[in-house]
Short mmCIF file of C-alpha atoms in Angstrom, two decimals:
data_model
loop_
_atom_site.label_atom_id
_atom_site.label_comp_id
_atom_site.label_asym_id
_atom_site.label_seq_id
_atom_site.Cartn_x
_atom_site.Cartn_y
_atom_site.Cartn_z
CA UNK A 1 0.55 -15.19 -1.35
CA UNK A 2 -2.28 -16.55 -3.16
CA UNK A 3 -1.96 -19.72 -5.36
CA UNK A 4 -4.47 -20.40 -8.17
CA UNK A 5 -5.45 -23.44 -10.76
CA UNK A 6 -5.91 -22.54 -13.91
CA UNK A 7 -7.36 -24.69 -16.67
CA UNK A 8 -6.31 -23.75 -19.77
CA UNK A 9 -6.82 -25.06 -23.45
CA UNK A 10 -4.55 -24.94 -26.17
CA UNK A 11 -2.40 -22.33 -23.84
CA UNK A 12 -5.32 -20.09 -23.36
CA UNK A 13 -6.85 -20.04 -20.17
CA UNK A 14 -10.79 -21.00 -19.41
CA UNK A 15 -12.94 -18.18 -18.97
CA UNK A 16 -14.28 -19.77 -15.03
CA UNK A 17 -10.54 -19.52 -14.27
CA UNK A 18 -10.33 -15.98 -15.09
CA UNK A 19 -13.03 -15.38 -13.01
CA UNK A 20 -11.23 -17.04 -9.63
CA UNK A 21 -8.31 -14.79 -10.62
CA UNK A 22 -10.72 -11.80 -9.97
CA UNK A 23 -11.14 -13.28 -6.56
CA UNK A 24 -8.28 -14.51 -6.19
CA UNK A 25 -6.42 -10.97 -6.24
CA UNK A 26 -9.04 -9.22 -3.93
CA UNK A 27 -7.77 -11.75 -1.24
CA UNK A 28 -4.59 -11.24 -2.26
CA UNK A 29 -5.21 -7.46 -1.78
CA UNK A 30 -2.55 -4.90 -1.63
CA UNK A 31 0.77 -6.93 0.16
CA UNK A 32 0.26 -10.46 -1.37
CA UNK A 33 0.97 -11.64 -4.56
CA UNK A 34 -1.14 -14.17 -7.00
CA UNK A 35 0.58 -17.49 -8.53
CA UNK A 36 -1.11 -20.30 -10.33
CA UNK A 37 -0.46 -23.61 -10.97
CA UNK A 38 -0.81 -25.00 -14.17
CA UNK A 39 -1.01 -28.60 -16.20
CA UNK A 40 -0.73 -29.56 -19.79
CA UNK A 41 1.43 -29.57 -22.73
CA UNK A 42 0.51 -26.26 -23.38
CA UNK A 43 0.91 -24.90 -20.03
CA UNK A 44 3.74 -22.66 -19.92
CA UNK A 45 2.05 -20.68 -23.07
CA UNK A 46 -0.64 -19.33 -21.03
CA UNK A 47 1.88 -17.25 -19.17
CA UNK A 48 1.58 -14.15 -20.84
CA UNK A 49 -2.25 -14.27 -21.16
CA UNK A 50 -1.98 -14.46 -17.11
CA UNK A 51 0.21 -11.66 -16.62
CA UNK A 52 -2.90 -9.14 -17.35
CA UNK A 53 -4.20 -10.48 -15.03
CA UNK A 54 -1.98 -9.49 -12.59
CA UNK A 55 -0.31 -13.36 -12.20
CA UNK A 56 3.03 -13.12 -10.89
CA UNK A 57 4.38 -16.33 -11.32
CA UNK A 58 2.91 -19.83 -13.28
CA UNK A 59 3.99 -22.93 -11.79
CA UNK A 60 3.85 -25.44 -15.07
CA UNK A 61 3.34 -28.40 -13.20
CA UNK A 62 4.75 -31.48 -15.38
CA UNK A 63 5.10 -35.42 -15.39
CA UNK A 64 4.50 -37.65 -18.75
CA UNK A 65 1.65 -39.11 -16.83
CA UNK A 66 -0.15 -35.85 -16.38
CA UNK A 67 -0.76 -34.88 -19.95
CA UNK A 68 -4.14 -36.65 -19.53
CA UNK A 69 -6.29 -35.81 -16.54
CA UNK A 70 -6.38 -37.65 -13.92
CA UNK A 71 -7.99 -36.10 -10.64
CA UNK A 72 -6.66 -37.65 -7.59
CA UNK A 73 -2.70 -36.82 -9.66
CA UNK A 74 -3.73 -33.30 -10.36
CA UNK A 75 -4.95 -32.63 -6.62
CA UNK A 76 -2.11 -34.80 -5.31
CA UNK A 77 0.62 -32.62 -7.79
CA UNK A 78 -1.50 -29.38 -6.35
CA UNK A 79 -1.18 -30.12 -2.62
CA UNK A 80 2.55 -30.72 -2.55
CA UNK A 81 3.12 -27.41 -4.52
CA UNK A 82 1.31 -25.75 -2.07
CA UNK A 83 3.09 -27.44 0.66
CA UNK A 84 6.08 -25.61 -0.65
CA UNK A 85 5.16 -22.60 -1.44
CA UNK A 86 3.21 -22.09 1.66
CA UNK A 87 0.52 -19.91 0.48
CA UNK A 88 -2.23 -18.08 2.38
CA UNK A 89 -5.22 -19.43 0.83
CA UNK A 90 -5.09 -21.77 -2.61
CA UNK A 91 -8.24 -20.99 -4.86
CA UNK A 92 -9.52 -23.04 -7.90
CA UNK A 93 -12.08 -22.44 -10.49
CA UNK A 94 -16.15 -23.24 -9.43
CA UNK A 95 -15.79 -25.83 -12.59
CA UNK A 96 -16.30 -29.25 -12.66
CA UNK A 97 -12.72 -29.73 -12.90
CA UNK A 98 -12.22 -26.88 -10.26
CA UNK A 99 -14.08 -28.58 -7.33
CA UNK A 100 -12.58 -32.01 -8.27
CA UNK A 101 -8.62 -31.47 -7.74
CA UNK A 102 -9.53 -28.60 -5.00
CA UNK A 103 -11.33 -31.74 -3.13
CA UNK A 104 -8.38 -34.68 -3.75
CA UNK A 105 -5.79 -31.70 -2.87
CA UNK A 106 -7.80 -31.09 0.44
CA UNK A 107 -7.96 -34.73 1.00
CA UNK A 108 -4.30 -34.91 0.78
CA UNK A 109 -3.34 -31.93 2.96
CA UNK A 110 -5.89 -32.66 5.23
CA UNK A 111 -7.20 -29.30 5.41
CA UNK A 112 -11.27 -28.38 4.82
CA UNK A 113 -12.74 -26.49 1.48
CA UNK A 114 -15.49 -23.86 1.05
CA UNK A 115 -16.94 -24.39 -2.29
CA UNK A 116 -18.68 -22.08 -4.54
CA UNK A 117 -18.03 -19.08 -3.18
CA UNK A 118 -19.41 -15.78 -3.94
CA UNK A 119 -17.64 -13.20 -1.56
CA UNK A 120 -14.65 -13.47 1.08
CA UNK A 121 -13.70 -11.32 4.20
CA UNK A 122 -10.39 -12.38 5.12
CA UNK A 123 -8.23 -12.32 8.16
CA UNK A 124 -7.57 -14.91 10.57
CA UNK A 125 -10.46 -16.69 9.75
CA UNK A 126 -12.09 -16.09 6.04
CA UNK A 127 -15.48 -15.24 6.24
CA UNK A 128 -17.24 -16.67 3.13
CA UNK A 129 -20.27 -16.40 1.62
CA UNK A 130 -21.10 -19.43 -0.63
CA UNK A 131 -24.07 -21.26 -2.99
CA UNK A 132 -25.77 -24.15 -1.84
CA UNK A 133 -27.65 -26.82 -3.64
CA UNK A 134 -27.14 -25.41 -6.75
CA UNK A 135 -27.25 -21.91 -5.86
CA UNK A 136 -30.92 -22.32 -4.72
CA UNK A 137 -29.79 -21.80 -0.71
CA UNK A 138 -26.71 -19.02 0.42
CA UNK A 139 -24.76 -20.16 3.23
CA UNK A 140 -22.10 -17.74 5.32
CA UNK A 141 -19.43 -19.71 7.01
CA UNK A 142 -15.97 -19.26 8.82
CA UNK A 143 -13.15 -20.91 6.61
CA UNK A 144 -10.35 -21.73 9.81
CA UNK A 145 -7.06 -23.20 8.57
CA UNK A 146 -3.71 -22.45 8.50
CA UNK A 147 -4.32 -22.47 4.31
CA UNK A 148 -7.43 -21.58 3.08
CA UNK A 149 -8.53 -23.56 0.18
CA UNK A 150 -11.97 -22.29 -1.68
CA UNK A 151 -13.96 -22.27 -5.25
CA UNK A 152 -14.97 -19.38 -6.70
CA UNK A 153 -18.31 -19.24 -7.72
CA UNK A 154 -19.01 -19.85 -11.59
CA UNK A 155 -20.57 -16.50 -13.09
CA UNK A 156 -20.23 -14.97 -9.84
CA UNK A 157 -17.01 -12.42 -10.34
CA UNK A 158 -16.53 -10.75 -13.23
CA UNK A 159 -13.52 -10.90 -15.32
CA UNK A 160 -11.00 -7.92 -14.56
CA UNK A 161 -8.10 -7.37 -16.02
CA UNK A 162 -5.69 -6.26 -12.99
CA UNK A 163 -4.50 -2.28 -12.99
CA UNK A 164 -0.92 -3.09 -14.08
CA UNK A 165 0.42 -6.20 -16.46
CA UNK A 166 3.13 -8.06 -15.13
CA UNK A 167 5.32 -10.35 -16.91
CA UNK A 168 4.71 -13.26 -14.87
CA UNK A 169 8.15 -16.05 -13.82
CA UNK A 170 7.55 -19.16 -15.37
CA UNK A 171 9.08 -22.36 -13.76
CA UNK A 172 8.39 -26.58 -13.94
CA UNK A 173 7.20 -28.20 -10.86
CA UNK A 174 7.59 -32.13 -11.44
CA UNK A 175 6.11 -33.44 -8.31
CA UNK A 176 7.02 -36.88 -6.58
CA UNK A 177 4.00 -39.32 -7.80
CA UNK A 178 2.95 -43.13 -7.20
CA UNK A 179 0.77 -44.67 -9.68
CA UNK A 180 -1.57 -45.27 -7.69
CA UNK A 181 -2.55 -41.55 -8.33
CA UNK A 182 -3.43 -42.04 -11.59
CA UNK A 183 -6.09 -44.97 -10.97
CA UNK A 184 -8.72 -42.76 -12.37
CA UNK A 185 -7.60 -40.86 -15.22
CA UNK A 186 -9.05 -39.56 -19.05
CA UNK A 187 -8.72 -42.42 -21.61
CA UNK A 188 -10.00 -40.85 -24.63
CA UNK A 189 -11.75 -37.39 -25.68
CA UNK A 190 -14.54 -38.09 -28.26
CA UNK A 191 -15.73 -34.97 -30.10
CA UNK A 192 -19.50 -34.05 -29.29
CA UNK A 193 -21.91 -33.86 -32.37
CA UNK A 194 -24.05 -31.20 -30.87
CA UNK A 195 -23.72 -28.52 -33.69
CA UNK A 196 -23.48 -24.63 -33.15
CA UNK A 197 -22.39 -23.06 -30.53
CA UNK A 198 -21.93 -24.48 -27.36
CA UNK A 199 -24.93 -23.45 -23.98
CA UNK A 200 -21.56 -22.50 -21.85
CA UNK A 201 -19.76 -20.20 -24.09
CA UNK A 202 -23.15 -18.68 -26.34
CA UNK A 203 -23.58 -15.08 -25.83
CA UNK A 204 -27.65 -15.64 -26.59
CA UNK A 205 -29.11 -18.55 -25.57
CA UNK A 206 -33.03 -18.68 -26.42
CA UNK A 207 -34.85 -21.02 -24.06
CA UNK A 208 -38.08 -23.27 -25.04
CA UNK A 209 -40.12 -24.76 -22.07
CA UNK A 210 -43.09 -26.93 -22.08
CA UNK A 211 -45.15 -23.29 -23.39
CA UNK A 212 -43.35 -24.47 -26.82
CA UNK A 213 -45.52 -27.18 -27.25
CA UNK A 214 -43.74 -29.78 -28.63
CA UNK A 215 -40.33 -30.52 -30.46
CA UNK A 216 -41.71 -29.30 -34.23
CA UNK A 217 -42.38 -26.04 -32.46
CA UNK A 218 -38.72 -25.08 -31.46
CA UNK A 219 -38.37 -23.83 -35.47
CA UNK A 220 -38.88 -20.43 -34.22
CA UNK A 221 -36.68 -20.60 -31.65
CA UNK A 222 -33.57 -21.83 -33.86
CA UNK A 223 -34.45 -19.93 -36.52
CA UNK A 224 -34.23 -16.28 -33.49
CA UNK A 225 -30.94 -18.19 -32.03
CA UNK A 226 -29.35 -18.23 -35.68
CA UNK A 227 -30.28 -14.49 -36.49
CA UNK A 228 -28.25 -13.50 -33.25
CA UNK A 229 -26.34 -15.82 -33.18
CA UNK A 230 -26.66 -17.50 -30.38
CA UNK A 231 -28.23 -21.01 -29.74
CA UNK A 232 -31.08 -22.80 -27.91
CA UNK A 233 -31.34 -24.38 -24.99
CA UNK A 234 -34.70 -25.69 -22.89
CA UNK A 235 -36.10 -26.55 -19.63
CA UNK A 236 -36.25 -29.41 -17.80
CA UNK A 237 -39.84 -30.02 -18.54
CA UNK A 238 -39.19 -29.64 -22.32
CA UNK A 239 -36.49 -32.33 -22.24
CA UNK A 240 -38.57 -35.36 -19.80
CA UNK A 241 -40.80 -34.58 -22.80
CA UNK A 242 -38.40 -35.79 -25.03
CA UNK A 243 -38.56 -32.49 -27.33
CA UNK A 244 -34.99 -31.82 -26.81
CA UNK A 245 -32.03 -33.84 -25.70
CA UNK A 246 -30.54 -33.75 -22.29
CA UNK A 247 -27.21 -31.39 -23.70
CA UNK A 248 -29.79 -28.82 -24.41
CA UNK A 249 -30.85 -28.51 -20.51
CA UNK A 250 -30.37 -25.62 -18.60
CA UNK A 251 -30.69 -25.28 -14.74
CA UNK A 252 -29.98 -27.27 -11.64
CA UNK A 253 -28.95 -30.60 -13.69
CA UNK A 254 -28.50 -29.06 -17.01
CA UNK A 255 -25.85 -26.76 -18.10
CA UNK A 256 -25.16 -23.05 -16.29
CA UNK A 257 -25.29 -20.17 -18.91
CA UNK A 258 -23.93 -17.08 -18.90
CA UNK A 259 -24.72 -14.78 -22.01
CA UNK A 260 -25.31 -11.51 -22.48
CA UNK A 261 -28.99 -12.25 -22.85
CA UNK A 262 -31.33 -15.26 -22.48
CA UNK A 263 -34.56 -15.08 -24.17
CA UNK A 264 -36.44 -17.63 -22.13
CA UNK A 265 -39.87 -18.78 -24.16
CA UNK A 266 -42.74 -20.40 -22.37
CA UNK A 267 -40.29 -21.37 -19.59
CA UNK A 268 -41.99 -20.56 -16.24
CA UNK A 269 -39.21 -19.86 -14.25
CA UNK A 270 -38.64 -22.54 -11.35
CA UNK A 271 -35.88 -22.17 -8.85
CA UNK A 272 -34.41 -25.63 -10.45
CA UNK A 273 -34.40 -23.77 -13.81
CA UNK A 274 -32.97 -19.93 -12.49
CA UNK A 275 -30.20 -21.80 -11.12
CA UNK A 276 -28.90 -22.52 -14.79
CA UNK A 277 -29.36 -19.12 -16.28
CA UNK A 278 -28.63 -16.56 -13.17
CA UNK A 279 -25.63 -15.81 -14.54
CA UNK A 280 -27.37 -13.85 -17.97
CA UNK A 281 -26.43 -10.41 -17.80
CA UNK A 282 -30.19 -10.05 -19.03
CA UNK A 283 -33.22 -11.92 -19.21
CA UNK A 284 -36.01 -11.33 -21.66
CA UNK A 285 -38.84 -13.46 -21.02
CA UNK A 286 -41.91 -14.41 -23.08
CA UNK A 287 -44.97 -15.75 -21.38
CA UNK A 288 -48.92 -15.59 -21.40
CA UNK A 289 -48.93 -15.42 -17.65
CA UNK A 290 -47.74 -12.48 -16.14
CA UNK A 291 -47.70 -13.66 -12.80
CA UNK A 292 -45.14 -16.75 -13.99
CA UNK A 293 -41.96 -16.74 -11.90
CA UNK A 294 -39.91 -15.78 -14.77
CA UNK A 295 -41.95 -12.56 -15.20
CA UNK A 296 -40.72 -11.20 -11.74
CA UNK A 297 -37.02 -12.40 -12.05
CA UNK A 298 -36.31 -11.03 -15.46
CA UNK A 299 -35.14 -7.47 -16.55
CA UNK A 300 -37.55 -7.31 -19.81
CA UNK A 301 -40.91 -9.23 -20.20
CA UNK A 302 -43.26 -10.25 -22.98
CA UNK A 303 -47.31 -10.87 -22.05
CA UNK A 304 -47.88 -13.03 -25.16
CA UNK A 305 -48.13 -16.21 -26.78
CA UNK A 306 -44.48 -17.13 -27.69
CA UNK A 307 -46.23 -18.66 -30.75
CA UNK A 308 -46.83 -14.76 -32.30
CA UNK A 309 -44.25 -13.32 -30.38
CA UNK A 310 -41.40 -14.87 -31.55
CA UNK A 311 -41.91 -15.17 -35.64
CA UNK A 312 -42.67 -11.05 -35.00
CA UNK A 313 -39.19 -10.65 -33.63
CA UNK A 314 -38.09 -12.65 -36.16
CA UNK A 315 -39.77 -10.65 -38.92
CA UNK A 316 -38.54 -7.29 -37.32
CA UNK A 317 -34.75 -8.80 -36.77
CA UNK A 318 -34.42 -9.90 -40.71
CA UNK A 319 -35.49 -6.67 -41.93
CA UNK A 320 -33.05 -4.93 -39.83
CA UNK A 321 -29.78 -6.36 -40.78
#
C-alpha cells in the first residue's frame, strides 16, 4: 500500500497533490492500493474528488490544534499514521508544504527521504531519479528502507484520472500529540494584494526581462496578459532592477509556472530562470538575438524587438475576438 498527503483547500484538493497521486499509483501498480492522509476542517470533503483518482481510502487526520498548520504536528500526526498502517512507500506533494511535513515525518521515523522526484523503479530498493538545485542538476539514487518516503516532483507528472472511480473509506485519525509539536505553527493568513491571477495557477504567463527596458515598458506586456488572460511575470534581472516586485519572479528563487504557454519577452533564458518556467507546456519566446538561450529551449521563437512585436500581437489578438 501506498500512503499519500494531500493538501487540500476548501475540500478540494491542490493541483501538486494530484500530481503525486499520478505517481503515487504507478508505484502502487497493479496489487497495492493508494490511501492519503489528510488535515483540515474541510478534510473529509475532498473524499469524493479523490476517488477519481483512484484513492481508496482518506485518513482525515484531526486534533483542535491542527486546524492551523503547524509543521513539526503535521509530520509528527503523518509518521504515526504510517507507523500503523505500515505502508510500502509514503509520498507527499513536491510543494513547499510537501517537502516540509515529508522532512519532520522522516525525522520522526527515522527513516531517509528522496525529494523531488521525477521517476521511480521500485522493488527492494526504489531506484529514483530526482532534481537537484532547483532542477538545474538530475541525480539517480537508491532509496533503501523498510518505508520509502519521497516527493514528487512539481510539474513533473501529469494529472491522470485513474481507469476506474472508487468510492474511497473515509475514517478520523486523532493522533497522540505533545505541545511541544506545535512550537512552530500558522498565526494568521493575511490576504495578498497582488491583483489578477496568481504566477502558480495562470494558464499564460507573459514574461518581461531586462530586453523590456524598464518598468513603464511592461504596458504591452499587461495589456497581451489581459487579452488571454493570463498574467505577467519577469526575470530575475527585471526585478534587482526594481521594475517589478519580487512576487512577480519566476525561476530558481521566484515562483515555478506551469501554463499552457509562457510568452517569455526579452528574457534570455538562464538556467536560474528555465528552472521557473520548465514546466510550460509551451514556450514562445521573443528576442533580437537568435542565438539567446531561450531561442534553443523554446518550442516557437520570435527574431524581433519585443518593442514591435508585442503591440502587433496585440493589434492582431483584438481584432480577432
Amino acid at each position: 500500500m501506498i500512503l499519500g498527503f494531500v493538501e487540500q483547500e476548501s475540500g478540494l484538493p491542490e493541483e501538486t497533490s494530484l500530481e503525486m497521486l499520478t505517481l503515487a499509483r504507478d508505484l502502487a501498480a497493479d496489487d497495492g492500493a493508494v490511501e492519503v492522509a489528510v488535515f483540515g476542517e474541510e478534510g473529509d470533503a475532498v473524499a469524493d474528488e479523490l476517488g477519481d483518482h483512484g484513492v481508496e481510502a482518506v485518513h482525515h487526520v484531526t486534533d483542535d490544534r491542527l486546524a492551523r498548520y503547524a509543521p513539526e504536528a503535521w509530520g509528527e500526526s503523518l509518521a504515526k499514521l504510517a507507523s500503523e498502517l505500515d505502508p510500502d512507500a509514503v509520498v507527499a506533494p513536491g510543494s513547499d508544504r510537501g517537502h516540509e511535513v515529508l522532512s519532520h515525518a522522516a525525522a520522526a521515523l527515522d527513516l531517509p527521504m528522496a525529494a523531488n522526484c521525477t521517476d521511480v523503479e521500485t522493488g527492494d530498493e526504489y531506484e529514483v531519479t530526482r532534481q537537484r538545485w532547483g532542477g538545474s542538476l538530475v541525480e539517480h539514487a537508491r532509496l533503501d528502507a523498510d518505508t520509502k518516503l519521497l516527493t514528487a516532483a512539481a510539474h513533473e507528472h501529469p494529472i491522470e484520472e485513474a481507469q476506474a472511480a472508487v468510492d474511497p473509506a473515509v475514517d478520523v485519525f486523532s493522533p497522540s500529540l505533545d505541545d511541544s509539536h506545535f512550537r512552530v505553527q500558522v498565526d494568521r493568513l493575511e490576504e495578498s494584494d497582488v491583483e489578477g491571477v496568481p504566477l502558480g495557477e495562470a494558464r499564460v504567463v507573459v514574461g518581461g526581462g531586462r530586453g523590456v527596458g524598464g518598468p513603464e515598458d511592461y504596458d504591452k506586456l499587461e495589456e497581451l496578459a489581459d487579452l488571454l488572460g493570463g498574467t505577467v511575470g519577469a526575470s530575475r534581472a527585471a526585478v534587482n532592477e526594481g521594475w517589478r516586485p519580487h512576487d512577480d519572479q519566476i525561476g530558481l528563487t521566484g515562483a515555478k509556472i506551469s501554463p499552457d504557454i509562457y510568452i517569455a519577452c526579452g528574457i534570455s533564458g538562464a538556467v536560474q530562470h528555465m528552472v521557473g518556467c520548465k514546466g510550460a507546456d509551451t514556450i514562445l519566446a521573443i528576442n533580437t538575438d537568435p542565438e539567446a538561450a531561450i531561442m534553443q529551449k523554446c518550442e516557437y521563437g520570435i527574431v524581433g524587438d519585443l518593442h514591435e512585436v508585442v503591440p502587433a500581437l496585440n493589434e492582431e489578438i483584438r481584432e480577432a475576438q
